[in-house]
Coordinates of C-alpha atoms in Angstrom, one line a residue:
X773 CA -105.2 -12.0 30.0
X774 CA -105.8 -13.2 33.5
X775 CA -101.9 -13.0 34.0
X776 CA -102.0 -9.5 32.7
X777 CA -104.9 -8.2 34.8
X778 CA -103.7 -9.6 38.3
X779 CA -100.2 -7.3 37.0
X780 CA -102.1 -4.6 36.8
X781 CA -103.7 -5.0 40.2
X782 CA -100.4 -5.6 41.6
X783 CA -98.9 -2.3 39.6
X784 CA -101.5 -0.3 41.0
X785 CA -101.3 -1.3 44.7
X786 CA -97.5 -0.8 44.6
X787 CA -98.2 2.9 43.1
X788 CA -100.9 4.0 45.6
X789 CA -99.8 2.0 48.9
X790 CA -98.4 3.6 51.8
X791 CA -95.3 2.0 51.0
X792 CA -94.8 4.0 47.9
X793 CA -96.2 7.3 47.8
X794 CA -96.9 8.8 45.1
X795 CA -95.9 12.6 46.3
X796 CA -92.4 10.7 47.0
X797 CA -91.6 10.6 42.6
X798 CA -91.5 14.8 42.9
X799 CA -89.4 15.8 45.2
X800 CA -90.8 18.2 47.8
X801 CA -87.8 20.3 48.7
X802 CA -89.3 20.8 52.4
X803 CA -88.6 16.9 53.3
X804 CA -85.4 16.5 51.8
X805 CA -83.3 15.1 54.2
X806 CA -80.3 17.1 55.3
X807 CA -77.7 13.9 55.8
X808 CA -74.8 12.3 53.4
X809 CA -76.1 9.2 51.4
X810 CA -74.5 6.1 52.4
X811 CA -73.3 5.6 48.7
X812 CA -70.5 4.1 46.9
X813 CA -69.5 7.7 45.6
X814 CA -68.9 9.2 49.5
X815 CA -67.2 5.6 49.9
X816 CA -64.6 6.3 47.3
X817 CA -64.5 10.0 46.3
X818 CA -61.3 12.3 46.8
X819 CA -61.4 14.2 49.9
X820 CA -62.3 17.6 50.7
X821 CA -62.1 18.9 53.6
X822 CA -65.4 20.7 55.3
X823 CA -65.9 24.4 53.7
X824 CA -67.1 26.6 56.5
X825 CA -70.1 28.2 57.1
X826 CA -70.7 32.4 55.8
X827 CA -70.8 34.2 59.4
X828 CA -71.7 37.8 59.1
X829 CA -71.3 39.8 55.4
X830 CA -69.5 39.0 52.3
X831 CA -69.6 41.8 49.0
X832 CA -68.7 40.2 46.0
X833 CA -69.7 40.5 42.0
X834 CA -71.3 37.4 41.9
X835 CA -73.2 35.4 44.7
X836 CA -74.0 31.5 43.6
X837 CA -76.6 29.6 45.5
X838 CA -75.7 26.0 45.1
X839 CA -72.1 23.9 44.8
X840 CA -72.9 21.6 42.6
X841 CA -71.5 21.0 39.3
X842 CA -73.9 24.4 37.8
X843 CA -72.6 26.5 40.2
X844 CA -69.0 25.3 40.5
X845 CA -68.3 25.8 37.1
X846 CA -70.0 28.9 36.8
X847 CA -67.7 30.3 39.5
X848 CA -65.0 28.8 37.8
X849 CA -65.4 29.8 34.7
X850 CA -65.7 33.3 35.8
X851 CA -62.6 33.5 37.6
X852 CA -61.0 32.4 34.4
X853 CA -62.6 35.4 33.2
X854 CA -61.1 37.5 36.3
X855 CA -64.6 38.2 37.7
X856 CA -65.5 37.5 41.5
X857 CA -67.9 35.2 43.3
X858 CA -69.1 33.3 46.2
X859 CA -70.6 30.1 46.6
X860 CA -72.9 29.0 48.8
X861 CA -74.8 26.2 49.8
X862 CA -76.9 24.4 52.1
X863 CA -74.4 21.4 52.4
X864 CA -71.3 21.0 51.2
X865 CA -70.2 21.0 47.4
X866 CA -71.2 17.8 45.7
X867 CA -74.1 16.5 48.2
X868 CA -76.9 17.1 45.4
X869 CA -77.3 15.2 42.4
X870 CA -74.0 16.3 41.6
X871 CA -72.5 13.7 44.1
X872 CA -75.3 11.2 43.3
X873 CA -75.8 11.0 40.0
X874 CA -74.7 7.4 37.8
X875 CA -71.1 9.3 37.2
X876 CA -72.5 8.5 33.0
X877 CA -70.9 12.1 30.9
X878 CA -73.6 11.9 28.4
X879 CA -73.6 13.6 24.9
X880 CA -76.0 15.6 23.4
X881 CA -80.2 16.4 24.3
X882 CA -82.7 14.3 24.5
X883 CA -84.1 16.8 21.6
X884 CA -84.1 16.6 18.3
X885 CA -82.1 19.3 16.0
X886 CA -85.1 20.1 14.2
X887 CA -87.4 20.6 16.9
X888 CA -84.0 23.0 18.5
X889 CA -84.4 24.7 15.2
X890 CA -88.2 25.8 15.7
X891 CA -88.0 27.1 19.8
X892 CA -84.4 28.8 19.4
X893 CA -85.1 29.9 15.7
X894 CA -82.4 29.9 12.7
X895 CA -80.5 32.4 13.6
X896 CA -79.8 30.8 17.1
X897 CA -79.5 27.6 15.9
X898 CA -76.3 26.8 15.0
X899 CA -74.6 28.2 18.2
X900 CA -76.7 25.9 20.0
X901 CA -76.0 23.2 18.4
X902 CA -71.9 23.8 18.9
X903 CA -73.5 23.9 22.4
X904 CA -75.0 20.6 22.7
X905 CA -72.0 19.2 20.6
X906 CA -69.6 20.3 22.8
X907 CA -70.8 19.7 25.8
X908 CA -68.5 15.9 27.1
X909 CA -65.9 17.8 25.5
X910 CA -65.9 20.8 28.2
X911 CA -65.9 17.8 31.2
X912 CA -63.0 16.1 29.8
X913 CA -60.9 19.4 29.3
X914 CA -61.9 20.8 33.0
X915 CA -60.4 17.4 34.2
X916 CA -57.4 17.7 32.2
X917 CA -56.6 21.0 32.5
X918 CA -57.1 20.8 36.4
X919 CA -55.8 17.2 37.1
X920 CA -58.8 16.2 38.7
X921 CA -58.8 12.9 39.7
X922 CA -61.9 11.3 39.3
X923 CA -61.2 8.0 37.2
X924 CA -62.2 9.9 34.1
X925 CA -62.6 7.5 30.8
X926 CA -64.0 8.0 27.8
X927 CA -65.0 4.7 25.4
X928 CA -68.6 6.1 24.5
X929 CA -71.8 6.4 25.2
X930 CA -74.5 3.4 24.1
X931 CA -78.3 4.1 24.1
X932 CA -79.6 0.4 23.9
X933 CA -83.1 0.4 22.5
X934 CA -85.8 -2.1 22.4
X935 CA -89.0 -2.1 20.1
X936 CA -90.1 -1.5 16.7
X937 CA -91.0 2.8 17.5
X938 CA -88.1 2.8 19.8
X939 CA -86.0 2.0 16.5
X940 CA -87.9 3.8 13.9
X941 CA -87.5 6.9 16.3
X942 CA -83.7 5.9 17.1
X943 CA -83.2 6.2 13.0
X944 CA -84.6 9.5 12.6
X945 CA -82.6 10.9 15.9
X946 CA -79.2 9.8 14.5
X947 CA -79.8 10.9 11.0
X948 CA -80.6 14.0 12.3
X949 CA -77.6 14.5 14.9
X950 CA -75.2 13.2 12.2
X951 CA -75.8 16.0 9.8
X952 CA -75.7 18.3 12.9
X953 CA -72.3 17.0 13.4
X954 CA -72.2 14.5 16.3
X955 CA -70.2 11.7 16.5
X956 CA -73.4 9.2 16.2
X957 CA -73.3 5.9 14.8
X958 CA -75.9 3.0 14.2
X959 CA -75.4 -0.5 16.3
X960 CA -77.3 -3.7 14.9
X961 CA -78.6 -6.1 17.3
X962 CA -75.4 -8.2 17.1
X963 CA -72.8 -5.7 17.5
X964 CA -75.1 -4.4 20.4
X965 CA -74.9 -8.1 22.0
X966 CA -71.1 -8.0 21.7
X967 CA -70.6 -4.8 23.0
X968 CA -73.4 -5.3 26.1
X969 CA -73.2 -9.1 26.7
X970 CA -77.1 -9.2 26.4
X971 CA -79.4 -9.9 24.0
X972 CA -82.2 -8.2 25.2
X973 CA -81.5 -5.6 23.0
X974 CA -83.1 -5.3 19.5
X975 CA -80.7 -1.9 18.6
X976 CA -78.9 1.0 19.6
X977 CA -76.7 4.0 19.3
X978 CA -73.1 4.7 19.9
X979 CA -71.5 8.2 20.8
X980 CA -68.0 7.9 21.2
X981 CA -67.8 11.2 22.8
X982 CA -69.2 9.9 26.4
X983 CA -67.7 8.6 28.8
X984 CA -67.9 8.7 32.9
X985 CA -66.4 9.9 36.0
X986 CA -66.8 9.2 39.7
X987 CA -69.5 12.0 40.0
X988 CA -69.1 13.2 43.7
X989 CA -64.6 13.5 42.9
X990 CA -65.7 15.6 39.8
X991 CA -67.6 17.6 42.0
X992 CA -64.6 17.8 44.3
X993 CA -62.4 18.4 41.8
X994 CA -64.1 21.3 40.6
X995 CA -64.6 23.0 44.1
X996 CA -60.6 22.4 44.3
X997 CA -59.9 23.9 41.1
X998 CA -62.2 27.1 42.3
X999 CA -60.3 27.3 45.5
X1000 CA -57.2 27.4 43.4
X1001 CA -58.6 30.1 41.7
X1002 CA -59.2 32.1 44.5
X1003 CA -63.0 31.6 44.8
X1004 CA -64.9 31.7 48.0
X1005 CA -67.3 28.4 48.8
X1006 CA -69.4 28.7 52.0
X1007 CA -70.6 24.8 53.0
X1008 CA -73.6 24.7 55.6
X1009 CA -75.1 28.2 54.6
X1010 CA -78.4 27.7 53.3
X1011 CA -79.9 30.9 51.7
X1012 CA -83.2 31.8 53.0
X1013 CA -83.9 34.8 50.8
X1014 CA -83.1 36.9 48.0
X1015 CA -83.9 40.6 47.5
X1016 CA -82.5 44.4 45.9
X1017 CA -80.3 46.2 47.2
X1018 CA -79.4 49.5 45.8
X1019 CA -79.0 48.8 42.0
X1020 CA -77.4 44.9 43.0
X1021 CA -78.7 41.8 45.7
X1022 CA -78.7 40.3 49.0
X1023 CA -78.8 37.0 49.7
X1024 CA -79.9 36.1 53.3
X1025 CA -78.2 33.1 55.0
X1026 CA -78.5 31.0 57.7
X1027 CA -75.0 33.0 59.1
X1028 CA -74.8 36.2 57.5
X1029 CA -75.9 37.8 54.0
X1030 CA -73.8 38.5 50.7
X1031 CA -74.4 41.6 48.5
X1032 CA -73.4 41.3 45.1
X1033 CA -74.6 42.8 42.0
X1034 CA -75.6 39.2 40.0
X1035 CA -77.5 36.0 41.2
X1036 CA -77.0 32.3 39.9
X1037 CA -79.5 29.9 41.3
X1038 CA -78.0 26.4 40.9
X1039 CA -80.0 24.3 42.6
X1040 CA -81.6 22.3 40.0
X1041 CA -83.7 19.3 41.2
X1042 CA -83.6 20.5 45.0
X1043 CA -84.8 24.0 44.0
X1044 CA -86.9 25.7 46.8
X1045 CA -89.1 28.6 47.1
X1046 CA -86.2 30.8 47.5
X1047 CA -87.2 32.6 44.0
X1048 CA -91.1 32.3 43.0
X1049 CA -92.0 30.2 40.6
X1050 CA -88.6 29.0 39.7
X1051 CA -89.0 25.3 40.9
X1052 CA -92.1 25.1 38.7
X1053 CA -89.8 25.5 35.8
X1054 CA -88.7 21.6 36.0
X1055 CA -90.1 18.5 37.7
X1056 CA -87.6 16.6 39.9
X1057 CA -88.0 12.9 39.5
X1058 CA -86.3 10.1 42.1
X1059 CA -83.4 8.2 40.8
X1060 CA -82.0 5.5 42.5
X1061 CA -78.7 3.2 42.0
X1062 CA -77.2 0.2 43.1
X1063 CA -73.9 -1.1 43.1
X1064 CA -72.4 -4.5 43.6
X1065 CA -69.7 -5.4 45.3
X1066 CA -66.6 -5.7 42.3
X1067 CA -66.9 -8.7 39.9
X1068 CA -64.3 -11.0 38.7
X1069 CA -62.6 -10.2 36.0
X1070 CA -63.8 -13.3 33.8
X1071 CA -67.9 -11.5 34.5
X1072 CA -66.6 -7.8 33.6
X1073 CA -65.0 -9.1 30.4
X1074 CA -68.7 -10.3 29.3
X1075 CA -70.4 -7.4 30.7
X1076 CA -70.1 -3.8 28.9
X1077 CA -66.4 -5.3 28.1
X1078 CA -65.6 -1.7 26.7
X1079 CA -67.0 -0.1 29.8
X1080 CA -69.3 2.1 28.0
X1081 CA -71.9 4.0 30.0
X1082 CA -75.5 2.7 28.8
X1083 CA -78.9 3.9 29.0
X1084 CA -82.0 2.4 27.5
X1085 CA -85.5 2.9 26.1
X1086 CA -87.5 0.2 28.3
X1087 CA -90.5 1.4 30.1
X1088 CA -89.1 2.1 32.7
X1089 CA -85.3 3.0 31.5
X1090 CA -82.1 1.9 33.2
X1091 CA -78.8 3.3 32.9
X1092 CA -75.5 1.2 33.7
X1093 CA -72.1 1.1 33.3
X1094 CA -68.7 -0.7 35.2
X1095 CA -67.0 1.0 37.1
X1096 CA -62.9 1.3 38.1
X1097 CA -63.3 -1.6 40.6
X1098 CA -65.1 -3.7 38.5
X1099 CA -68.4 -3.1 40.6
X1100 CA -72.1 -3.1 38.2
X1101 CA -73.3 0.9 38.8
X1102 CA -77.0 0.1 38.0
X1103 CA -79.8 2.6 38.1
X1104 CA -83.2 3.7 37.0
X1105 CA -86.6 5.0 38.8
X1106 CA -87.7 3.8 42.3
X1107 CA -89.1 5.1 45.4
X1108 CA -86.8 7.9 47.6
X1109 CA -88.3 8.9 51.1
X1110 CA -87.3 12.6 51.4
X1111 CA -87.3 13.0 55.6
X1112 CA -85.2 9.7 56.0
X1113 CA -83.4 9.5 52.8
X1114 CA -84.0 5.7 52.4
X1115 CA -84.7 3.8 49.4
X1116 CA -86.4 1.5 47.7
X1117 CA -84.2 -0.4 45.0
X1118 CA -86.1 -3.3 44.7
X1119 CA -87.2 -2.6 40.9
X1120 CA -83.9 -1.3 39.9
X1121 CA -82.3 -4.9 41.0
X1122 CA -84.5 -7.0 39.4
X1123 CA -84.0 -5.2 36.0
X1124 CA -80.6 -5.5 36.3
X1125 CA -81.3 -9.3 36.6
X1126 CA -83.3 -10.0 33.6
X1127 CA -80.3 -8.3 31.9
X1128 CA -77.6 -9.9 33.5
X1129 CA -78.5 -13.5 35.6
X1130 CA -75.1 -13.5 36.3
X1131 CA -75.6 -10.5 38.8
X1132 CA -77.9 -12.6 40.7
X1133 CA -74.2 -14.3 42.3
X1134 CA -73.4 -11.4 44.1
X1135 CA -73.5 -8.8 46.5
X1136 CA -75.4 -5.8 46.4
X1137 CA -73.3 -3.4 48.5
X1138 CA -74.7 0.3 48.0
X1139 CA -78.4 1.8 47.3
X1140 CA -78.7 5.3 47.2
X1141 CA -81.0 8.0 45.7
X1142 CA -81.3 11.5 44.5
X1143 CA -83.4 13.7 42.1
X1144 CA -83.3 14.3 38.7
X1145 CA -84.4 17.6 37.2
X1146 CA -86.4 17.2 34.0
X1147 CA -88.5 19.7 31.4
X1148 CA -91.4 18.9 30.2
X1149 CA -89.9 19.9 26.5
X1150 CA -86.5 18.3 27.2
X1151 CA -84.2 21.3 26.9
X1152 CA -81.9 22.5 29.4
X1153 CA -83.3 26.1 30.5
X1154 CA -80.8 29.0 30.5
X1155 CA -83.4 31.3 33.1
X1156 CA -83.0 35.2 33.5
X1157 CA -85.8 36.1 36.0
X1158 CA -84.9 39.8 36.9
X1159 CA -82.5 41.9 36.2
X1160 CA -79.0 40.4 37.2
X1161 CA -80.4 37.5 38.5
X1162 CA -80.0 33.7 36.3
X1163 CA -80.6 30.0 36.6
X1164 CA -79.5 27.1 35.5
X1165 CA -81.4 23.6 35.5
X1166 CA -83.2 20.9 34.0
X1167 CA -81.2 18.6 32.7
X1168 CA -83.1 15.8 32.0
X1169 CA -80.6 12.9 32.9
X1170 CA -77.4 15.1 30.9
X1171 CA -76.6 16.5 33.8
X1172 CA -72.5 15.9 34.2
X1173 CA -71.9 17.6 30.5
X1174 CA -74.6 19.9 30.5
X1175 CA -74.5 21.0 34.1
X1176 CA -70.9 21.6 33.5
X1177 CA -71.2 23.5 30.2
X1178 CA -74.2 25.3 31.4
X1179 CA -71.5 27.1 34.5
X1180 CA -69.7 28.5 31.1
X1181 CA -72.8 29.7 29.9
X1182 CA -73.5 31.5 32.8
X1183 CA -70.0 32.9 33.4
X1184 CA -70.1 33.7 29.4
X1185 CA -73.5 35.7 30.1
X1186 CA -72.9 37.4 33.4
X1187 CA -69.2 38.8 32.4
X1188 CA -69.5 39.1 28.5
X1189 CA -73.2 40.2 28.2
X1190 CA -73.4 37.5 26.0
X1191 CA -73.9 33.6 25.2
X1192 CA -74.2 30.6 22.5
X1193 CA -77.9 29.5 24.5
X1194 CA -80.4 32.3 24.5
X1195 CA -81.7 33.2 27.6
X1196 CA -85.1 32.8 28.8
X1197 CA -88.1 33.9 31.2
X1198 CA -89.6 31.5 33.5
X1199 CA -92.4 29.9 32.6
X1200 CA -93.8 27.7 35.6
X1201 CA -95.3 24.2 34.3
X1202 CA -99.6 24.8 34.1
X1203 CA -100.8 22.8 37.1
X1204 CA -96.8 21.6 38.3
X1205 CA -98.5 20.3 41.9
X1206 CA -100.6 17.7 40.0
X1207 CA -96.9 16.3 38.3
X1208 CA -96.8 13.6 41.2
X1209 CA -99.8 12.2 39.6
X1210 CA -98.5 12.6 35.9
X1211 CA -95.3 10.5 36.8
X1212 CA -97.2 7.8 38.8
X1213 CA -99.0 6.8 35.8
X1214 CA -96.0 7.3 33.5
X1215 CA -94.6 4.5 36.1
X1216 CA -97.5 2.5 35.9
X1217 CA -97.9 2.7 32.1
X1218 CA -93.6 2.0 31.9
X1219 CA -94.1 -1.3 33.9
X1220 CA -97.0 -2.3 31.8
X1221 CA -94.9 -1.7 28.9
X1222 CA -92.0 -3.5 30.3
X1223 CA -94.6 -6.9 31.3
X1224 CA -95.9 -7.2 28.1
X1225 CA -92.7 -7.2 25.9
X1226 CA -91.1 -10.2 25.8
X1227 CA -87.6 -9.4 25.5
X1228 CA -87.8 -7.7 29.0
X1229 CA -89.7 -10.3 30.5
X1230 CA -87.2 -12.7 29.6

């Protein structure tokens, strides 16, 4: 007990010090810095060279705001439908979470297919469901059919759980995506050890439709492929308002404007206050990652020997997978300092250690950061907030599949009227500013959690 209440102490001075802010685990879009992580993504990724900035007036059908994967492959997929756009964004394509994400193409929602059944109602159901099915699928086929080269694989997705509720709830969320059709089967502790090289697992889940990708040459890739297909990406244009124009919009850059009759917000996690109350929609929560420097052979073959992407259910959950080199990609929450960009990784290392000693031999070479765009319901959101005007976000750690299959969705709604998600209206979170608060305690409780089990504390 005495060991348990100094813990707490310790939790709670590391939540409220100066150190680690508690504003810093939403982002505030105002302090997010403007420069390149020094990852291992920008360190390997296939080039592109710099897209220039919109100087004076561009008329198109479809004006984008944001060059990540949401807005690439809308703008893709509607010049496979013949229909015009331009991109836009404040950096250059790939320099959100699209270029800092874990690279993990994970299947399906965090949702279950009855609770799916009950907001979208019966009659919606089933195309959504083909939605949420198909979703690694669409990734895999864009990087085929484009030759994108971002050291695409695809041996499955694990979600390693520990607990007694995080299995009873892990029963019920396979039984209820196998009849739903997913590829979803169950893994016992010992085929989860074999498969993981740890033991610290009691059970878990394998979807052999995942797989991964370097994140920020997906992102590349795509913004290629859109090139190829004659579509217009400004890089270092951010837009700085939005309003009617005759019976279409402008959108008012740094450089110059562009009138089209359809908007797509893609901004996701670094939403603004470009459209009102659309960041209120999701909360954007820091994730951080660090990678190793590559590991022998004779350590890889022990480690995720199949190379699946993993995620877990601890308190605070992890996500993990080996990469081409052979380097440990390991990430989870942390601390992410908006103005500078710097990071804290300190908690994201040590859980990697109590799952793998082994790590403990070798070099951390990369720590990055960016923001993750969840819903307080755990459904993407398909957003139509005026007439011609949609966005796309809240992903809730799906964000390579989904972000990707929501750009069709788009596309499919913008030049076809029509789509397998049903749109909605925004509806801003009750009290979003007070969600800082909200996800320092949900920290607090996680590391609790993660103290008191013993499987975790090793």
């Amino acid at each position: 007990m005495i060991r348990l209440r100094a813990s707490c102490r310790s939790l709670y001075s590391a939540v409220y010090s100066a150190h680690h802010p508690i504003r810093e685990w939403v982002v505030n879009p105002d302090l997010i810095s403007c420069h390149w992580p020094d990852s291992l993504w920008r360190a390997t990724a296939i080039p592109l060279a710099p897209l220039p900035a919109l100087t004076g007036s561009a008329e198109t059908r479809v004006g984008i705001v944001g060059a990540g994967y949401t807005g690439l492959s809308t703008a893709l997929h509607l010049a496979e439908r013949g229909v015009e756009s331009v991109v836009i964004d404040r950096n250059q394509p790939g320099w959100g979470c699209s270029g800092r994400n874990g690279g993990q193409v994970n299947p399906c929602w965090k949702v279950l297919p009855d609770d799916m059944g009950r907001h979208y109602g019966a009659d919606a159901m089933a195309g959504v469901i083909r939605i949420a099915n198909a979703t690694c699928d669409l990734v895999f086929e864009l990087v085929d059919r484009y030759d994108i080269d971002c050291q695409a694989i695809r041996p499955g997705y694990i979600l390693a759980v520990i607990g007694e509720p995080g299995q009873s709830y892990i029963g019920h969320w396979i039984s209820q995506w196998q009849v739903a059709g997913s590829l979803v089967e169950t893994l016992d502790r010992e085929r989860m050890a074999r498969m993981l090289g740890t033991d610290h697992y009691d059970c878990g889940m394998l979807d052999r439709r995942g797989g991964s990708v370097q994140p920020l040459s997906y992102a590349r890739g795509l913004a290629g492929a859109c090139l190829g297909m004659g579509v217009t990406i400004h890089g270092d244009s951010a837009a700085l308002g939005v309003e009617r124009r005759g019976v279409g919009w402008r959108i008012r850059t740094s450089g110059g404007a562009v009138d089209c009759e359809s908007v797509v917000f893609a901004t996701n996690g670094y939403s603004d206050r470009l459209w009102p109350g659309l960041r209120e929609n999701i909360v954007p929560v820091a994730s951080l990652i660090s990678a190793t420097e590559p590991l022998p052979p004779d350590v890889t073959d022990r480690i995720t020997p199949g190379r699946n992407a993993v995620s877990d259910n601890a308190g605070l959950p992890v996500y993990y997978r080996i990469d081409e080199a052979g380097r440990m990609v390991f990430g989870g929450r942390g601390t992410l300092f908006g103005r500078t960009g710097s990071v804290n990784t300190g908690a994201v290392r040590r859980a990697a250690l109590r799952l793998y000693p082994v790590l403990g031999d070798f070099r951390w070479e990369y720590d990055w950061g960016g923001y993750v765009a969840m819903t307080t319901h755990h459904r993407p959101l398909l957003l139509e907030l005026d007439e011609g005007v949609y966005a796309g976000l809240g992903y809730n750690g799906r964000g390579v599949a989904m972000a990707t299959m929501m750009g069709r969705l788009l596309a499919e709604r913008i030049a076809e009227g029509r789509t397998g998600l049903p749109a909605e209206r925004s509806r801003p979170i009750p009290l979003h500013a007070f969600h800082p608060v909200g996800i320092a305690g949900r920290m607090v409780g996680g590391r609790l959690k993660d103290l008191v089990t013993p499987r975790i504390r090793g």
